[in-house]
Tab-separated table of C-alpha atoms in Angstrom:
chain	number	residue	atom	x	y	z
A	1	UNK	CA	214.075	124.460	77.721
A	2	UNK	CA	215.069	122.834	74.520
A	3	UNK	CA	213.362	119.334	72.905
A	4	UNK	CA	216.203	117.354	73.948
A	5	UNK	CA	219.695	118.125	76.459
A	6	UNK	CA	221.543	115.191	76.636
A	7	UNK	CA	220.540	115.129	80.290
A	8	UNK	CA	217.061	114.002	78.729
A	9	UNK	CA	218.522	111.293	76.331
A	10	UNK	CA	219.167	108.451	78.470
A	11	UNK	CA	220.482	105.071	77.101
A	12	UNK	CA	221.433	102.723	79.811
A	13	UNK	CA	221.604	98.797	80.050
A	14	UNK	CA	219.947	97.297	82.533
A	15	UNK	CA	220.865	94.544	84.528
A	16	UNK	CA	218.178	93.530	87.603
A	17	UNK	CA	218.765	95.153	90.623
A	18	UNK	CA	217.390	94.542	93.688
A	19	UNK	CA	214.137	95.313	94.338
A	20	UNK	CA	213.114	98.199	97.164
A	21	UNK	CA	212.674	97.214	101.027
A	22	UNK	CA	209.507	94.419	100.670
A	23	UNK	CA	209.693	94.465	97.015
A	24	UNK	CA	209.183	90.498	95.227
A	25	UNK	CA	212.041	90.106	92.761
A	26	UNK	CA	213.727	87.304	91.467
A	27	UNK	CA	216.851	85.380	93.079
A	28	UNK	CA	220.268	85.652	91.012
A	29	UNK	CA	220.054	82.078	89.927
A	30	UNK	CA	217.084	79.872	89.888
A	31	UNK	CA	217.142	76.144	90.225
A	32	UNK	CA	214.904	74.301	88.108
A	33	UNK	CA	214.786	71.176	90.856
A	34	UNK	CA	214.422	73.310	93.598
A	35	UNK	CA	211.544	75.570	92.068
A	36	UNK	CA	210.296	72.072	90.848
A	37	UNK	CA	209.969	71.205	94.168
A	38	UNK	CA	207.921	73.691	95.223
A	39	UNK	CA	205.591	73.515	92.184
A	40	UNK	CA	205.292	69.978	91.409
A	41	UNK	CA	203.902	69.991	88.349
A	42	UNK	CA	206.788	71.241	87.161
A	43	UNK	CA	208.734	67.743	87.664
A	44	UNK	CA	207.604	66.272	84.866
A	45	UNK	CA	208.957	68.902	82.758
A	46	UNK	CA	212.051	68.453	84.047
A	47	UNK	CA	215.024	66.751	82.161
A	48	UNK	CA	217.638	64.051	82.931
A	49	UNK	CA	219.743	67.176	83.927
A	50	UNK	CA	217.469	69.214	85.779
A	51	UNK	CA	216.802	71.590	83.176
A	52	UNK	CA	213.819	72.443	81.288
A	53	UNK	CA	213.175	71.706	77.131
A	54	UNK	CA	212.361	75.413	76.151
A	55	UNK	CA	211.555	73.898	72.531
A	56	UNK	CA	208.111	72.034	74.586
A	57	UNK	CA	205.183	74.797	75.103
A	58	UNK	CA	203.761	73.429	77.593
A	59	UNK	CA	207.114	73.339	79.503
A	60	UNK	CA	207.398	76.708	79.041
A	61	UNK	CA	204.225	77.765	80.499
A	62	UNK	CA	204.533	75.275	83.484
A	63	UNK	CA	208.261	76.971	84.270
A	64	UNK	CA	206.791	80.710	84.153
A	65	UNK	CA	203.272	80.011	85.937
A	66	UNK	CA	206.075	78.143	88.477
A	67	UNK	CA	207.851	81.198	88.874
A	68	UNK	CA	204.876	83.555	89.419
A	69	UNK	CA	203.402	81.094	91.957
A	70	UNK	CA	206.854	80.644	94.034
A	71	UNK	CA	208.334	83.801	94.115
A	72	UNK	CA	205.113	86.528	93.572
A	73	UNK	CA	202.475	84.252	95.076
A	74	UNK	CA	200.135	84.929	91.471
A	75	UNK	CA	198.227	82.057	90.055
A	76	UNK	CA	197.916	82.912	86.992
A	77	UNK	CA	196.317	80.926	84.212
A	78	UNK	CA	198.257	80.955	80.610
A	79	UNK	CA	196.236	79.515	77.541
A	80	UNK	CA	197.483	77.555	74.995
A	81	UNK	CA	196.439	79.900	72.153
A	82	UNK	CA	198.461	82.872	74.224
A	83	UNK	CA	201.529	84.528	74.364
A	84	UNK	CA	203.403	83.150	76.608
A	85	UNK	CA	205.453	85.755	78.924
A	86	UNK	CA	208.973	85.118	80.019
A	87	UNK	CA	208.466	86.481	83.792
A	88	UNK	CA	212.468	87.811	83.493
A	89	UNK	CA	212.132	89.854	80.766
A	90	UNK	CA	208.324	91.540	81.903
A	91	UNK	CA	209.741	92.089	85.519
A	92	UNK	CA	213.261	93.672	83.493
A	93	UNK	CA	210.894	96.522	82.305
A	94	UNK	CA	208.692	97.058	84.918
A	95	UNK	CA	212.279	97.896	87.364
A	96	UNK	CA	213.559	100.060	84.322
A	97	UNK	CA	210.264	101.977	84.641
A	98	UNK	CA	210.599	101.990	88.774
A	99	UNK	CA	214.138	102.877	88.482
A	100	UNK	CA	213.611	105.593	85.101
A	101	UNK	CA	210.428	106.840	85.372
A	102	UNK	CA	208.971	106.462	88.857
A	103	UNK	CA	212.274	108.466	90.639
A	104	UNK	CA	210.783	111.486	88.863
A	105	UNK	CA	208.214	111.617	91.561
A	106	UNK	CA	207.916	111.751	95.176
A	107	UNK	CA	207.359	108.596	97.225
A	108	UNK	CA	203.970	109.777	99.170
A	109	UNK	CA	202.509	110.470	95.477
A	110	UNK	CA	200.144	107.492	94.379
A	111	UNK	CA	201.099	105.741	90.534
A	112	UNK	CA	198.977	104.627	88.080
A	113	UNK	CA	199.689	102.656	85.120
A	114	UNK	CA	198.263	101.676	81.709
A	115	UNK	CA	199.289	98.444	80.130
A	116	UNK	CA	198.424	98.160	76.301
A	117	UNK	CA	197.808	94.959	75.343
A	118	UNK	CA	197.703	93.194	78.939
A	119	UNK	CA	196.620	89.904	76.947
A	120	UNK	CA	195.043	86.800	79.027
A	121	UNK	CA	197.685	87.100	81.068
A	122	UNK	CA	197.557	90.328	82.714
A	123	UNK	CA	201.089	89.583	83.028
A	124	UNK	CA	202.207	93.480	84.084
A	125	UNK	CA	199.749	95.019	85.978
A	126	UNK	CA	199.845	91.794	88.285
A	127	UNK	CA	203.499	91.978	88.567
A	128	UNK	CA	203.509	96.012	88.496
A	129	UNK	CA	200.989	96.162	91.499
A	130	UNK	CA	203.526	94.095	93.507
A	131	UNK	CA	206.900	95.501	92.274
A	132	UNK	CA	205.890	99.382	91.841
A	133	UNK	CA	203.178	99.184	94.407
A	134	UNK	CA	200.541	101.125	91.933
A	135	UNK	CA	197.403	100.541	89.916
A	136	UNK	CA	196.768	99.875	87.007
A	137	UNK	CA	194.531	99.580	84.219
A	138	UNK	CA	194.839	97.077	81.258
A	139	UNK	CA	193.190	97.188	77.961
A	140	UNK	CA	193.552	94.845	74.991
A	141	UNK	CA	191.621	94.086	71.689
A	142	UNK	CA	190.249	90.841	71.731
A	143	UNK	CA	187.192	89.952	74.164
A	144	UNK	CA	188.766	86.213	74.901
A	145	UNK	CA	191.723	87.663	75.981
A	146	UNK	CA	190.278	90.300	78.229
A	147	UNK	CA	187.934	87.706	79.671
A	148	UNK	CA	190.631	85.041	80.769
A	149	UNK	CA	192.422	88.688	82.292
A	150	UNK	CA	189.845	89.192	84.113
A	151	UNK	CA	189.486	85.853	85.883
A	152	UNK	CA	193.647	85.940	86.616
A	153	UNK	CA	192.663	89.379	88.200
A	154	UNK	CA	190.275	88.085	90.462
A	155	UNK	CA	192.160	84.713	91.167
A	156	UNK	CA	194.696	86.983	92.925
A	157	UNK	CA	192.106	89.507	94.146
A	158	UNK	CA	193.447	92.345	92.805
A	159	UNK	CA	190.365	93.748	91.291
A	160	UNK	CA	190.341	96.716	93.528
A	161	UNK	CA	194.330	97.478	91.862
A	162	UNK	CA	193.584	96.344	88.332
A	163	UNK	CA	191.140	97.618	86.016
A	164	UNK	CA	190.556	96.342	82.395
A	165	UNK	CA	188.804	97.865	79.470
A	166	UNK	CA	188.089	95.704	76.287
A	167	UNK	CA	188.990	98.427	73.162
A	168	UNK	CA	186.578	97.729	70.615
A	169	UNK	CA	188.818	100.275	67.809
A	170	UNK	CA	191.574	98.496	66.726
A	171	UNK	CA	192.817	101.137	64.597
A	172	UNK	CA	193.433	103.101	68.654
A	173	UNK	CA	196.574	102.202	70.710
A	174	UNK	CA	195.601	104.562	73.523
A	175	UNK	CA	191.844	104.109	74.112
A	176	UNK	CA	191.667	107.236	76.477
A	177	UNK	CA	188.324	108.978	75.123
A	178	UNK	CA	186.436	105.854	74.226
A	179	UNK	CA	183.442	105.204	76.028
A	180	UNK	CA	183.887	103.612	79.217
A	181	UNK	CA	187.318	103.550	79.471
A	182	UNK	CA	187.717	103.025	83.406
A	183	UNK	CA	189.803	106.595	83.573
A	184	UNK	CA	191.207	108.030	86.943
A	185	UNK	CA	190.606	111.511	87.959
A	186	UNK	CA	193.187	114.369	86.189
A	187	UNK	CA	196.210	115.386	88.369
A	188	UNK	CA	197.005	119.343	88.759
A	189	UNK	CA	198.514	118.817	85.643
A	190	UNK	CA	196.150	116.881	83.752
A	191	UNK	CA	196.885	114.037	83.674
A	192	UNK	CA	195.422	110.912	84.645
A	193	UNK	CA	198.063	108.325	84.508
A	194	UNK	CA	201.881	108.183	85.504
A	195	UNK	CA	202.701	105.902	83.063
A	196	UNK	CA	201.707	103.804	80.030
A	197	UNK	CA	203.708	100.744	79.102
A	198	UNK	CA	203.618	98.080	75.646
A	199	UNK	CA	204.958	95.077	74.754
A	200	UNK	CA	203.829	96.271	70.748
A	201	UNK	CA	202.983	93.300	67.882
A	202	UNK	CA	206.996	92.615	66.238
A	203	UNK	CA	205.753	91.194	63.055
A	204	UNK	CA	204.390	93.156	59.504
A	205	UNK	CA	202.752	88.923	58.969
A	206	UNK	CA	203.075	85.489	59.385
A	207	UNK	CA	205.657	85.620	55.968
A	208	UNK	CA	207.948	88.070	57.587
A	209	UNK	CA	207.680	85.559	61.121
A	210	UNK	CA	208.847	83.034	58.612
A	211	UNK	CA	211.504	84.702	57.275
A	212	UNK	CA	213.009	86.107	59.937
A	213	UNK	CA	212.624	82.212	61.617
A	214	UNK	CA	214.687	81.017	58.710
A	215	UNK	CA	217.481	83.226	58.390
A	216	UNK	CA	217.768	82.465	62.424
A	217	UNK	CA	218.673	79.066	61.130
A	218	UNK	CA	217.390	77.718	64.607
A	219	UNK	CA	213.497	77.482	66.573
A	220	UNK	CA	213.015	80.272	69.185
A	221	UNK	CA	214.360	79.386	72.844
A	222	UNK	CA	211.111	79.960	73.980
A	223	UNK	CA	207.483	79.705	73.168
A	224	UNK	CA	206.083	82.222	70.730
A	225	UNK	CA	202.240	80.941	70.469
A	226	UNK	CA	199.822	83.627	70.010
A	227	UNK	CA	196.887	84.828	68.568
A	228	UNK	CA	197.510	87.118	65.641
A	229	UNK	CA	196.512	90.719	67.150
A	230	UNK	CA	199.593	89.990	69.791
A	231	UNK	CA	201.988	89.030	66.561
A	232	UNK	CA	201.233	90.882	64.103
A	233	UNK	CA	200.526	94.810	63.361
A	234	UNK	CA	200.086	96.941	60.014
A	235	UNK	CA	204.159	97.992	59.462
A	236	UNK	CA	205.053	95.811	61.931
A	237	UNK	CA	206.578	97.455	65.597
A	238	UNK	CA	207.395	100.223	63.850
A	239	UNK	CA	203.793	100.905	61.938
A	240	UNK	CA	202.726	99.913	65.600
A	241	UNK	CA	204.503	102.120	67.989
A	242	UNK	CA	204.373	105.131	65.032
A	243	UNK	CA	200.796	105.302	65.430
A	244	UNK	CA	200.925	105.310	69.493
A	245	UNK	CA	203.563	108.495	69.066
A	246	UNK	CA	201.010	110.144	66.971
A	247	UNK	CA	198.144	109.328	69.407
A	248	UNK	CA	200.485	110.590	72.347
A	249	UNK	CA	200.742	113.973	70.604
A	250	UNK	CA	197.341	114.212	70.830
A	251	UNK	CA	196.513	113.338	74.010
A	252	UNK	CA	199.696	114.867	75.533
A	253	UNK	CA	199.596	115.303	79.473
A	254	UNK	CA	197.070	112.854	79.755
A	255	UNK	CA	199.950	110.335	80.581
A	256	UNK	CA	203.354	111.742	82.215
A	257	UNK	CA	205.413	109.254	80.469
A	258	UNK	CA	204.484	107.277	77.903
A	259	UNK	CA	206.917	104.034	77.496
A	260	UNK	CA	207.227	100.996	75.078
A	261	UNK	CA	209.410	97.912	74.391
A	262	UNK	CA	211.111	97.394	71.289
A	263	UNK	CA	212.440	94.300	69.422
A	264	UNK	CA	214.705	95.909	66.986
A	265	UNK	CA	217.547	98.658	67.297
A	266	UNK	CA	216.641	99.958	63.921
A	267	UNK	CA	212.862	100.638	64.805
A	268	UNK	CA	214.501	102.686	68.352
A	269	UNK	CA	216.541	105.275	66.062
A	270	UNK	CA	213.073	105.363	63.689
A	271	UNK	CA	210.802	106.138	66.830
A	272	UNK	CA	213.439	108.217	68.523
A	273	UNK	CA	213.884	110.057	65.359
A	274	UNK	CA	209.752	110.545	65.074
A	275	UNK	CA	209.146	111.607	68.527
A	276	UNK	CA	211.841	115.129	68.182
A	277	UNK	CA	209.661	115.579	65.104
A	278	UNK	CA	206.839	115.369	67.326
A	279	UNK	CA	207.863	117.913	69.833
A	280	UNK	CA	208.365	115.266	72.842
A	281	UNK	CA	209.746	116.969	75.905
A	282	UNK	CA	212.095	114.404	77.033
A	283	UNK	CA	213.188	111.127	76.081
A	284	UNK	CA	214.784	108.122	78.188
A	285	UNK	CA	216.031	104.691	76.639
A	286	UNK	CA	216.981	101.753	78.513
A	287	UNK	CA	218.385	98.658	77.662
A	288	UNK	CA	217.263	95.381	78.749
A	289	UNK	CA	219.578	91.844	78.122
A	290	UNK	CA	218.060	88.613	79.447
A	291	UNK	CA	220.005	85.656	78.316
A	292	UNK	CA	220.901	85.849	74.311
A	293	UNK	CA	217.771	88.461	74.065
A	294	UNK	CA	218.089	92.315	74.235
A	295	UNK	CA	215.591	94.487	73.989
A	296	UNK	CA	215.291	98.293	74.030
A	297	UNK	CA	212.512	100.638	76.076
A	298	UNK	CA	211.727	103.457	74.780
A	299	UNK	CA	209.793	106.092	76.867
A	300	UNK	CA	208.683	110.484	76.294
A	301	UNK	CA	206.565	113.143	77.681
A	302	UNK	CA	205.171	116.278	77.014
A	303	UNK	CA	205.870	117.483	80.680
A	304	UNK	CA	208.376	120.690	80.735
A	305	UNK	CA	209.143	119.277	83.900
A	306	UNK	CA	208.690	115.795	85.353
A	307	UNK	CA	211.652	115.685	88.182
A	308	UNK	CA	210.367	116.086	91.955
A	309	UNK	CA	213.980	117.551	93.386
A	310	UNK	CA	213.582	119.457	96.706
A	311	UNK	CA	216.347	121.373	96.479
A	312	UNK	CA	217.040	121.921	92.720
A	313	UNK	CA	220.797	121.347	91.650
A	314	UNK	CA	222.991	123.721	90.202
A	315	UNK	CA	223.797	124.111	86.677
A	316	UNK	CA	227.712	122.763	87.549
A	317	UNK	CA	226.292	119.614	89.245
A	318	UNK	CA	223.520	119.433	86.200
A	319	UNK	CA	226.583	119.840	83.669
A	320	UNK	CA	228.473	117.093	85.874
A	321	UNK	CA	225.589	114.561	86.191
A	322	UNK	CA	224.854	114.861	82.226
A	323	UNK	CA	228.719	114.488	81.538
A	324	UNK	CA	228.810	110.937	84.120
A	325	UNK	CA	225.620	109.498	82.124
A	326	UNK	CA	227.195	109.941	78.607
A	327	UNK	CA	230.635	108.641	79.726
A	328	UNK	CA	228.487	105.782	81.456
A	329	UNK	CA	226.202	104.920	78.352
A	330	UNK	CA	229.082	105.140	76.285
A	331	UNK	CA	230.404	101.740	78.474
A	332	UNK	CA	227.563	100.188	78.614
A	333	UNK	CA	227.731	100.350	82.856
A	334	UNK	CA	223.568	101.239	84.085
A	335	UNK	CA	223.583	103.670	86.877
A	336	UNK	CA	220.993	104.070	89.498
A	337	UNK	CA	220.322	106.909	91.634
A	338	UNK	CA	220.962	106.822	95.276
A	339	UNK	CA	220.480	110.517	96.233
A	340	UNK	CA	220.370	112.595	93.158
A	341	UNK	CA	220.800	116.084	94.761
A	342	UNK	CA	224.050	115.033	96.284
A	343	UNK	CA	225.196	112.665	93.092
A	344	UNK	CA	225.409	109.321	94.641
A	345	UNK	CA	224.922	106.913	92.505
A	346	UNK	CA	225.694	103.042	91.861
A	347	UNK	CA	226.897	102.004	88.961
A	348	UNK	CA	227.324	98.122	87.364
A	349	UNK	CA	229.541	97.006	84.814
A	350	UNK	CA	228.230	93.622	82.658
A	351	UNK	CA	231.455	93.422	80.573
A	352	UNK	CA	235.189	95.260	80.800
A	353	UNK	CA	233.844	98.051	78.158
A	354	UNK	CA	236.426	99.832	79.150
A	355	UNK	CA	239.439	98.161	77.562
A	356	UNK	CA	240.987	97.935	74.250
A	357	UNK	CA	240.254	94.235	74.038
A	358	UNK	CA	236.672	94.593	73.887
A	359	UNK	CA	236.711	97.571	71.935
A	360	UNK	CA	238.253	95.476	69.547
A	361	UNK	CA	236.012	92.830	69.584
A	362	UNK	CA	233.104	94.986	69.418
A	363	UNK	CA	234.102	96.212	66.401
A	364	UNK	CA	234.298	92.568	65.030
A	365	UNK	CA	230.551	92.291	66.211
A	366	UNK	CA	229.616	95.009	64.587
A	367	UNK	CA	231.371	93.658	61.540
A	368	UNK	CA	229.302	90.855	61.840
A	369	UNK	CA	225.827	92.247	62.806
A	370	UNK	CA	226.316	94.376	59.390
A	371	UNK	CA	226.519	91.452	57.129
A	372	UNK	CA	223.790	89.871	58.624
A	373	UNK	CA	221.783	92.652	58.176
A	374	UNK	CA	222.656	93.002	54.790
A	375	UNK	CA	221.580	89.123	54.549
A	376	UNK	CA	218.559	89.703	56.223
A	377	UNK	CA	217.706	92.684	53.805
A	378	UNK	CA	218.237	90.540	50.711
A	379	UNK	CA	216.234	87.910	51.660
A	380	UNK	CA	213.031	90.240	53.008
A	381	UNK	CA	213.042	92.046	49.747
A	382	UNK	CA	212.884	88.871	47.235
């Protein structure tokens, strides 16, 4: 089988689905008096018009630790000096790993999962044991971060779901072979998790923050508060999520699929470029748009195989499905599989990509993104 068929290459936007039978998800529209309501501490947050200042911290935290408690049931304790997590946006790539990743196998066939960088919050393996009904283990760098993990953990007694594993080698994304790392037993085909997922440093420094603030023109819509090892890498994403590919080569079945999130569409083509260098097997690539914000996932193994079909389709239906998913990704519509060996899918549309009037104005975007960028360049390389 080659590197990469275009039946491997997946690039799909995602827009939230509904979650499977019993699954917690979040409602289409959420009202800010109602949740209120239901979390009163949230009322004094609230504005003349029912909304909530994203510019106020504090706000911020109150409205996601609101949403956690009212429609996961997890109290979960964010510190000042943390990240913040916009619940939307981590529950947007934990269904694009459900609906990407976890299809591959069959239902009766346990998941595990490996958060890197779980921060205070534990934010994804709480969520993840809910929504993908799997276990997890989290690891992260810095001891006060693990610690206030560990008491969110056991707040919402999950500590027979969630493992975490304090990795003392910051110079190590994927912590496997260190000592003590709480590791499950090795599948038939070695490996040991069915996933790994990262929500990577974005900044070089605190300079390029700045920068990058400025030529925004505008504060962030949300809280971005954190302690430097969750903002800032060596090279930035990129530097980042370069060294996890490397470490991935190494370690190579260990983890089916190995998955990130990235910021920045330049750093996707970089990594996706990297990882055919580096012999992945497959590739997938989702999209994720919450609000103003998109974001890209970006997820490979080393598995020849990693589909569980029971009655293998032909290479007609194979050439059809990969021919539907290109013509889909080129308009922007996500599909989801219904029943794969008999091509049912469903399929959603965000925009009209299909017609000439926002072909045209995607060109005028595109226009526009280039100049920026060329802005952008100019002022990063004063």
């Amino acid at each position: 089988m080659s590197d990469h068929s275009s039946s491997d290459l997946e690039a799909q936007p995602l827009k939230r689905t509904k979650t499977s039978s019993g699954a917690k998800s979040l409602p289409d529209h959420i009202s800010y008096k109602t949740l209120a309501e239901k979390f009163p501490r949230l009322k004094e947050y609230l504005t003349e018009t029912k909304t909530i200042d994203f510019q106020n911290p504090d706000a911020v935290r109150t409205l996601n630790q609101a949403i956690l408690r009212v429609y996961f049931d997890l109290d979960v304790y964010l510190p000042a000096n943390s990240l913040c997590p916009t619940v939307a946006n981590r529950l947007h790539y934990l269904e694009w790993i459900r609906s990407s990743i976890l299809v591959d196998f069959p239902p009766s066939q346990s998941i595990s999962g490996m958060d890197i960088g779980c921060g205070a919050s534990c934010i994804y393996p709480l969520l993840g044991v809910q929504v993908l009904n799997c276990s997890f283990v989290g690891t992260d760098i810095n001891s006060e971060s693990i610690a206030c993990a560990q008491k969110n953990v056991a707040a919402n007694h999950m500590q027979s779901k969630i493992r975490l594993f304090l990795n003392s080698d910051q110079n190590v994304t994927l912590p496997l072979d260190a000592e003590g790392f709480p590791s499950n037993e090795a599948d038939a085909d070695g490996s040991v998790f069915t996933f790994s997922m990262c929500n990577p440093p974005f900044y070089k420094s605190q300079d390029e923050r700045q920068q990058l603030a400025r030529f925004k023109a505008r504060l962030p819509s949300l809280d971005t508060n954190g302690k430097d090892e969750e903002l800032y890498a060596e090279g930035g994403e990129e530097g980042f999520l370069t060294r996890m590919i490397d470490e991935s080569v190494k370690l190579g079945k260990h983890i089916k699929w190995y998955s990130t999130m990235v910021g920045k569409k330049s750093t996707l083509l970089l990594l996706k470029a990297h990882l055919r260098q580096s012999q992945a097997k497959h590739i997938r690539e989702g999209t994720l748009i919450q609000g103003k914000t998109t974001r890209w996932v970006l997820a490979w193994t080393f598995l020849e195989q990693t589909r569980f079909i029971t009655n293998p389709i032909s290479s007609t239906q194979e050439n059809t499905y990969i021919l539907f998913k290109d013509i889909m990704s080129d308009l922007k519509i996500s599909i989801e599989a219904k029943d794969a060996e008999h091509m049912r899918f469903v399929c959603q549309a965000r925009e009209k990509t299909w017609t000439r009037q926002w072909r045209r104005q995607q060109k005028r975007n595109e226009h526009t993104q280039q100049e920026s960028q060329q802005i952008l360049n100019h002022i990063c390389t004063r």
